[in-house]
Amino acid sequence: MKILVTGGAGFIGANFVRQTLEMRPAAAVTVLDKLTYAGNLTSLADVADRIDFVTGDVADRDVVDPLVAESDLVVHFAAESHNDNSLEDPTPFVQTNLVGVFQLLEAVRRHKVRYHHISTDEVFGDLALDDPARFTPATPYNPSSPYSATKAGSDLLVRAWVRSFGVAATISNCSNNYGPYQHIEKFIPRQITNLIDGIRPKLYGAGRNVRDWIHVCDHNRAVWAVIEAGRIGETYLIGADGELSNKQVVEMILEEMGWDPHDFDLVADRPGHDLRYGIDAAKLREETGWTPVFSDFRSGLADAIAWYRAHEDWWRPQKQAVEARYASHGQ
Ligand code: NAD
Ligand code: TDX
């Protein structure tokens, strides 16, 4: 099987490539990645001789078309992925997350190639903190940020291409991932690398916002479950019952790294900050049999802390610029 993985030099994509080579050693994997600030070739260094790597833009028809033509399956991870960046400049979000998906859909339509679309629970907007309800596949789309609006738009493009043109596609909407190779602009690795540098963690607002955490390897195993057992045209929500407030997460990081759990700072809130995400993954579990392997968040977090401690060469080059950018926003 020839698989085209877009965004394979990013956090989830790099883990997906590695897991795929492990689980399916006969698969031929090509990665298409633009190597933006978020793409890092060293994330694939140990598997470089087992994949084809193409540097290019998913929004470029001339790049995408021949790669899709020679594939049996496209798994699309490439995106501008950070909410805070989308508040500063939405331009690349519209270009990559919408125009890029349009180009991929046109190519899989032309060449009749199976397509799996990676999306986020943020397309549904947010839930109240005290609401027992969780997102289901029937929850209406109500995105809050430029990032989540472009992801919502891309999901709708996929649905239209399935219905109008018979494209063989599935969609998965996952909750917040953590694990190795996550960019240090994101919440958990930012706080871990801050603490390595002796800097107190930064919580937006009062730290009450809730995210539903899943280990990146459980996300990727669920993606394979949907590719293999999901129904064409369907949407599957991926989550591992991991709801925690940001304050709870920071306290755990502090404890695991040997600090006092109160050693954090409250900083300026994110404009339009979604209050809570929570996933009901019943459809995924029932139709594909998937279950998460990383059921203990604290031990998964301890693994992630160990990874960032051991891979300072991977994140150090970006640390100063990331923190300078946050500081300019009072964060
Ligand atoms: P990331 O920012 O770490 O990686 C994105 C990758 O895409 C990078 O390697 C980057 O170079 C590449 N890329 C960006 N623009 C491109 C373009 N125009 N053409 C080709 N490549 C391009 O992101 P991530 O956290 O790994 O997220 C991957 C996907 O998963 C995204 O679609 C995101 O919306 C989705 N998702 C992420 C999470 C999460 O918690 N991180 C949760 C649910 C869904
Ligand atoms: O320093 C911080 N302090 C803080 O309190 C940072 C960077 C974040 N936060 C908060 C904001 C969120 O409530 O932590 C939470 C998580 O923040 P992010 O890591 O930026 O993730 P989020 O905005 O929830 O989006 C993530 O999950 C869904 C991914 O970045 C998206 O790509 C994915 O779609």
Coordinates of C-alpha atoms and ligand atoms in Angstrom, one line a residue:
M1 CA 0.0 0.0 0.0
K2 CA 1.3 3.5 -1.0
I3 CA 0.4 6.1 1.6
L4 CA 0.8 9.8 1.3
V5 CA 1.1 11.5 4.7
T6 CA 0.8 15.3 4.6
G7 CA 2.3 17.2 7.5
G8 CA 4.5 14.3 8.5
A9 CA 7.2 16.5 9.9
G10 CA 4.8 18.0 12.4
F11 CA 3.8 16.7 15.9
I12 CA 1.0 14.2 15.2
G13 CA 2.2 13.4 11.6
A14 CA 5.7 12.4 12.7
N15 CA 4.3 10.1 15.3
F16 CA 1.9 8.7 12.7
V17 CA 4.7 7.9 10.3
R18 CA 6.7 6.2 12.9
Q19 CA 3.7 4.1 14.2
T20 CA 2.7 3.2 10.6
L21 CA 6.2 1.9 9.8
E22 CA 6.1 -0.1 13.0
M23 CA 2.6 -1.6 12.5
R24 CA 2.7 -2.0 8.7
P25 CA 6.3 -2.6 7.7
A26 CA 5.3 -3.3 4.1
A27 CA 3.7 0.1 3.6
A28 CA 5.4 2.6 1.3
V29 CA 5.2 6.0 3.0
T30 CA 5.7 9.4 1.3
V31 CA 5.6 12.5 3.4
L32 CA 4.6 15.9 1.9
D33 CA 5.4 18.8 4.2
K34 CA 6.1 22.5 3.6
L35 CA 8.5 22.6 6.6
T36 CA 7.0 25.7 8.1
Y37 CA 8.2 26.9 11.5
A38 CA 6.2 23.9 12.9
G39 CA 7.8 21.2 10.6
N40 CA 11.0 19.6 11.8
L41 CA 12.9 17.1 9.7
T42 CA 14.8 15.8 12.7
S43 CA 11.5 14.5 14.0
L44 CA 11.8 11.9 11.2
A45 CA 15.6 11.4 11.3
D46 CA 15.5 7.9 12.6
V47 CA 13.1 6.7 9.9
A48 CA 14.5 8.9 7.0
D49 CA 15.8 5.9 5.1
R50 CA 12.4 4.2 5.1
I51 CA 10.3 7.0 3.7
D52 CA 10.2 9.4 0.7
F53 CA 10.2 13.0 1.8
V54 CA 8.9 15.8 -0.4
T55 CA 9.2 19.4 0.6
G56 CA 6.1 21.2 -0.8
D57 CA 2.8 23.0 -0.2
V58 CA -0.5 21.1 0.0
A59 CA -2.1 24.2 -1.6
D60 CA 0.1 23.8 -4.7
R61 CA -1.8 21.8 -7.3
D62 CA 1.4 20.9 -9.3
V63 CA 3.0 19.4 -6.2
V64 CA -0.1 17.6 -4.9
D65 CA -1.5 16.1 -8.1
P66 CA 1.4 13.7 -9.1
L67 CA 1.9 12.6 -5.5
V68 CA -1.8 11.7 -5.0
A69 CA -1.9 10.0 -8.5
E70 CA 0.6 7.4 -7.3
S71 CA -1.0 6.8 -3.8
D72 CA -3.6 4.3 -2.6
L73 CA -4.4 6.4 0.5
V74 CA -3.9 10.0 1.6
V75 CA -3.8 10.9 5.3
H76 CA -4.0 14.6 5.7
F77 CA -2.4 16.1 8.8
A78 CA -0.8 19.3 7.4
A79 CA -2.3 22.4 8.8
E80 CA -1.6 25.7 10.5
S81 CA -2.5 24.3 14.0
H82 CA -2.0 27.0 16.7
N83 CA -5.0 29.1 17.9
D84 CA -2.8 31.9 19.3
N85 CA -1.1 32.3 15.9
S86 CA -4.4 32.4 14.1
L87 CA -5.4 35.4 16.3
E88 CA -2.3 37.3 15.2
D89 CA -2.5 36.5 11.5
P90 CA -5.2 34.3 10.0
T91 CA -3.8 34.4 6.5
P92 CA -1.8 31.1 6.4
F93 CA -4.7 29.4 8.1
V94 CA -7.1 30.2 5.3
Q95 CA -4.5 29.3 2.7
T96 CA -3.3 26.0 4.1
N97 CA -6.4 24.7 6.0
L98 CA -8.9 25.6 3.3
V99 CA -7.1 26.0 -0.1
G100 CA -4.9 23.1 0.8
V101 CA -7.8 20.8 1.5
F102 CA -9.5 21.9 -1.7
Q103 CA -6.5 21.0 -3.7
L104 CA -6.2 17.6 -2.0
L105 CA -9.9 16.9 -2.5
E106 CA -9.7 17.7 -6.2
A107 CA -6.7 15.5 -6.6
V108 CA -8.2 12.5 -4.8
R109 CA -11.4 13.0 -6.9
R110 CA -9.4 13.0 -10.2
H111 CA -7.4 9.9 -9.3
K112 CA -10.0 8.0 -7.2
V113 CA -7.8 7.8 -4.1
R114 CA -9.0 7.0 -0.5
Y115 CA -8.7 10.1 1.7
H116 CA -8.7 10.4 5.5
H117 CA -9.1 13.9 6.9
I118 CA -7.6 14.8 10.3
S119 CA -9.6 17.4 12.2
T120 CA -10.3 18.7 15.7
D121 CA -13.0 18.9 18.3
E122 CA -12.7 22.7 18.2
V123 CA -15.0 22.7 15.1
F124 CA -17.9 22.3 17.6
G125 CA -17.0 25.5 19.6
D126 CA -17.1 25.0 23.4
L127 CA -19.1 23.6 26.3
A128 CA -20.0 25.2 29.6
L129 CA -17.7 24.2 32.5
D130 CA -20.6 22.8 34.5
D131 CA -22.4 21.0 31.6
P132 CA -22.3 17.2 31.8
A133 CA -22.8 17.1 28.0
R134 CA -20.0 16.2 25.6
F135 CA -19.5 16.6 21.9
T136 CA -21.0 13.9 19.7
P137 CA -21.1 13.5 15.9
A138 CA -24.5 15.2 16.0
T139 CA -23.2 18.4 17.7
P140 CA -23.6 21.4 15.4
Y141 CA -20.5 23.2 14.1
N142 CA -19.8 26.5 16.0
P143 CA -16.1 27.3 15.7
S144 CA -14.7 30.2 17.8
S145 CA -11.2 31.1 16.4
P146 CA -9.8 31.7 12.9
Y147 CA -8.0 28.3 13.3
S148 CA -11.1 26.3 14.3
A149 CA -13.2 28.1 11.6
T150 CA -10.8 27.0 8.9
K151 CA -10.8 23.5 10.2
A152 CA -14.6 23.5 10.3
G153 CA -14.7 24.8 6.7
S154 CA -12.3 22.1 5.6
D155 CA -14.5 19.3 7.2
L156 CA -17.5 20.7 5.3
L157 CA -15.5 20.7 2.0
V158 CA -14.8 17.0 2.6
R159 CA -18.4 16.2 3.3
A160 CA -19.5 18.1 0.1
W161 CA -16.9 16.2 -2.0
V162 CA -18.2 12.9 -0.6
R163 CA -21.8 13.7 -1.4
S164 CA -21.4 15.6 -4.7
F165 CA -18.5 13.7 -6.3
G166 CA -18.5 10.3 -4.5
V167 CA -15.0 10.9 -3.0
A168 CA -14.1 8.0 -0.7
A169 CA -13.3 10.0 2.5
T170 CA -13.6 9.7 6.3
I171 CA -13.1 12.5 8.9
S172 CA -11.9 12.2 12.4
N173 CA -12.2 15.0 15.0
C174 CA -9.8 14.5 17.9
S175 CA -9.3 16.3 21.2
N176 CA -6.1 17.8 22.6
N177 CA -3.0 15.6 22.0
Y178 CA 0.1 15.4 24.1
G179 CA 3.3 13.4 23.7
P180 CA 6.8 13.5 22.0
Y181 CA 7.6 15.9 19.2
Q182 CA 4.9 18.5 20.1
H183 CA 5.9 22.0 19.3
I184 CA 6.9 24.1 22.3
E185 CA 4.4 26.8 21.5
K186 CA 1.7 24.4 22.7
F187 CA 0.5 24.3 26.3
I188 CA 2.1 21.2 27.8
P189 CA 5.5 21.4 26.2
R190 CA 5.7 25.1 26.8
Q191 CA 5.3 24.6 30.5
I192 CA 7.7 21.6 30.6
T193 CA 10.5 23.5 28.8
N194 CA 9.8 26.6 30.9
L195 CA 10.4 24.6 34.0
I196 CA 13.6 23.0 32.6
D197 CA 14.7 26.7 32.2
G198 CA 13.6 27.6 35.7
I199 CA 10.7 29.7 34.5
R200 CA 7.2 29.4 36.2
P201 CA 4.4 28.0 34.1
K202 CA 1.9 30.5 32.5
L203 CA -1.8 29.9 32.8
Y204 CA -4.2 31.9 30.7
G205 CA -6.9 33.7 32.6
A206 CA -7.8 31.8 35.8
G207 CA -6.6 28.4 34.4
R208 CA -10.2 27.1 34.7
N209 CA -10.5 26.1 31.0
V210 CA -10.9 22.4 30.4
R211 CA -9.2 20.3 27.7
D212 CA -9.8 16.6 27.0
W213 CA -6.3 15.1 26.7
I214 CA -5.3 12.1 24.6
H215 CA -1.9 10.6 24.0
V216 CA -0.8 11.2 20.4
C217 CA -0.2 7.4 19.9
D218 CA -3.8 6.6 20.9
H219 CA -5.0 9.3 18.4
N220 CA -3.0 7.7 15.6
R221 CA -4.1 4.2 16.5
A222 CA -7.7 5.5 16.3
V223 CA -6.9 7.1 12.9
W224 CA -5.9 3.7 11.6
A225 CA -9.0 2.1 13.1
V226 CA -11.1 4.6 11.2
I227 CA -9.2 4.0 7.9
E228 CA -9.6 0.3 8.3
A229 CA -13.1 -0.1 9.9
G230 CA -14.8 3.3 9.4
R231 CA -17.6 3.8 7.0
I232 CA -17.0 6.1 4.0
G233 CA -18.5 9.5 4.4
E234 CA -18.7 9.2 8.2
T235 CA -17.2 11.4 10.9
Y236 CA -15.6 9.8 14.0
L237 CA -14.8 11.7 17.2
I238 CA -11.6 10.6 18.9
G239 CA -11.1 11.1 22.7
A240 CA -10.0 9.2 25.7
D241 CA -12.1 10.6 28.5
G242 CA -9.2 12.8 29.6
E243 CA -10.9 16.1 30.8
L244 CA -8.8 18.2 33.0
S245 CA -8.6 22.0 33.8
N246 CA -5.4 23.7 32.6
K247 CA -4.7 24.4 36.3
Q248 CA -4.9 20.7 37.1
V249 CA -2.5 19.9 34.3
V250 CA 0.0 22.6 35.4
E251 CA -0.1 21.4 39.0
M252 CA 0.7 17.8 37.8
I253 CA 3.6 19.0 35.6
L254 CA 5.0 21.0 38.6
E255 CA 4.7 18.0 40.9
E256 CA 6.2 15.6 38.4
M257 CA 9.2 18.0 37.9
G258 CA 9.8 18.4 41.6
W259 CA 8.3 21.9 42.1
D260 CA 5.7 23.2 44.4
P261 CA 2.2 22.8 42.7
H262 CA 1.4 26.5 43.4
D263 CA 4.5 27.8 41.5
F264 CA 2.6 29.1 38.4
D265 CA 1.7 32.6 37.1
L266 CA -1.7 33.7 35.8
V267 CA -1.3 35.7 32.6
A268 CA -3.4 37.5 30.0
D269 CA -6.3 35.3 28.7
R270 CA -6.6 34.2 25.1
P271 CA -9.3 36.4 23.3
G272 CA -12.4 34.2 22.7
H273 CA -10.9 31.4 24.7
D274 CA -13.0 28.2 24.4
L275 CA -14.1 27.2 27.9
R276 CA -14.3 23.4 27.7
Y277 CA -13.9 20.5 25.2
G278 CA -15.2 17.0 25.9
I279 CA -15.5 14.1 23.5
D280 CA -18.0 11.2 23.5
A281 CA -16.1 8.6 21.5
A282 CA -18.9 5.9 21.6
K283 CA -19.3 5.7 17.8
L284 CA -15.5 5.1 17.3
R285 CA -15.4 2.5 20.1
E286 CA -18.5 0.7 19.0
E287 CA -17.8 0.6 15.2
T288 CA -14.1 0.0 15.2
G289 CA -13.3 -1.6 18.6
W290 CA -10.6 1.0 19.4
T291 CA -9.7 1.6 23.0
P292 CA -6.9 3.9 24.3
V293 CA -3.7 2.3 25.6
F294 CA -2.5 5.4 27.6
S295 CA -5.3 5.4 30.2
D296 CA -3.2 7.1 33.0
F297 CA -2.6 10.7 32.1
R298 CA -0.1 11.3 34.8
S299 CA 2.2 8.5 33.7
G300 CA 1.8 9.6 30.0
L301 CA 2.8 13.1 31.2
A302 CA 5.8 11.8 33.0
D303 CA 6.9 10.1 29.8
A304 CA 6.5 13.4 27.9
I305 CA 8.5 15.2 30.6
A306 CA 11.3 12.6 30.2
W307 CA 11.2 13.0 26.5
Y308 CA 11.6 16.8 26.6
R309 CA 14.4 16.5 29.2
A310 CA 16.2 14.0 26.9
H311 CA 15.7 15.9 23.6
E312 CA 16.8 19.5 24.4
D313 CA 18.6 19.6 21.1
W314 CA 15.2 19.2 19.4
W315 CA 13.4 22.1 21.1
R316 CA 16.2 24.5 22.3
P317 CA 16.7 26.3 18.9
Q318 CA 13.0 27.6 19.1
K319 CA 12.6 28.4 22.8
Q320 CA 13.8 32.0 22.8
A321 CA 11.7 33.1 19.9
V322 CA 8.5 31.3 21.2
E323 CA 8.8 33.0 24.6
A324 CA 9.6 36.4 23.1
R325 CA 6.4 36.2 21.0
Y326 CA 4.3 35.2 24.1
A327 CA 5.9 38.0 26.1
S328 CA 4.8 40.6 23.5
H329 CA 1.2 39.5 24.3
G330 CA 1.6 39.6 28.0
Q331 CA 1.6 35.8 28.1
Ligands
NAD1 P1 1.9 20.8 13.8 O1 1.7 22.3 13.7 O2 2.8 20.2 14.8 O3 2.3 20.3 12.4 C1 1.8 20.7 11.2 C2 2.7 20.2 10.0 O4 2.1 20.6 8.8 C3 4.1 20.8 10.0 O5 5.1 19.8 9.8 C4 4.1 21.9 8.9 O6 5.4 22.1 8.3 C5 3.1 21.2 8.0 N1 2.5 22.2 7.1 C6 1.9 23.4 7.4 N2 1.4 24.0 6.3 C7 1.7 23.2 5.3 C8 1.4 23.3 3.9 N3 0.8 24.4 3.4 N4 1.8 22.3 3.1 C9 2.4 21.2 3.6 N5 2.7 21.1 4.9 C10 2.3 22.1 5.7 O7 0.4 20.3 13.9 P2 -0.1 19.0 14.7 O8 -0.4 19.4 16.1 O9 0.7 17.8 14.4 O10 -1.6 18.8 14.0 C11 -1.7 17.9 12.9 C12 -3.2 17.9 12.5 O11 -4.0 17.4 13.6 C13 -3.8 19.3 12.1 O12 -4.6 19.1 11.0 C14 -4.5 19.7 13.4 O13 -5.6 20.5 13.1 C15 -5.0 18.3 13.9 N6 -5.3 18.2 15.3 C16 -4.4 18.5 16.2 C17 -4.6 18.4 17.6 C18 -3.6 18.7 18.6 O14 -3.9 18.6 19.8 N7 -2.3 19.0 18.2 C19 -5.8 17.9 18.0 C20 -6.8 17.5 17.0 C21 -6.5 17.7 15.7
TDX2 O1 0.9 29.1 27.8 C1 -0.2 28.7 27.7 N1 -1.1 28.7 28.8 C2 -2.4 28.3 28.8 O2 -3.1 28.4 29.8 C3 -0.7 28.1 26.5 C4 0.2 28.0 25.3 C5 -2.0 27.6 26.5 N2 -2.8 27.8 27.6 C6 -4.2 27.2 27.5 C7 -5.0 27.5 26.3 C8 -5.9 26.3 26.2 O3 -7.0 26.4 27.1 O4 -4.0 25.8 27.5 C9 -5.0 25.1 26.7 C10 -4.3 24.4 25.6 O5 -3.7 25.3 24.7 P1 -3.0 24.9 23.3 O6 -2.0 23.9 23.5 O7 -2.8 26.2 22.5 O8 -4.2 24.1 22.6 P2 -5.7 24.4 22.1 O9 -5.9 25.8 21.8 O10 -6.7 23.7 23.1 O11 -5.7 23.6 20.7 C11 -5.1 22.3 20.6 O12 -6.1 21.3 20.6 C12 -6.9 21.2 19.5 C13 -4.3 22.2 19.3 O13 -3.3 23.3 19.3 C14 -5.1 22.3 18.1 O14 -4.3 22.1 16.9 C15 -6.1 21.2 18.2 O15 -7.0 21.4 17.1

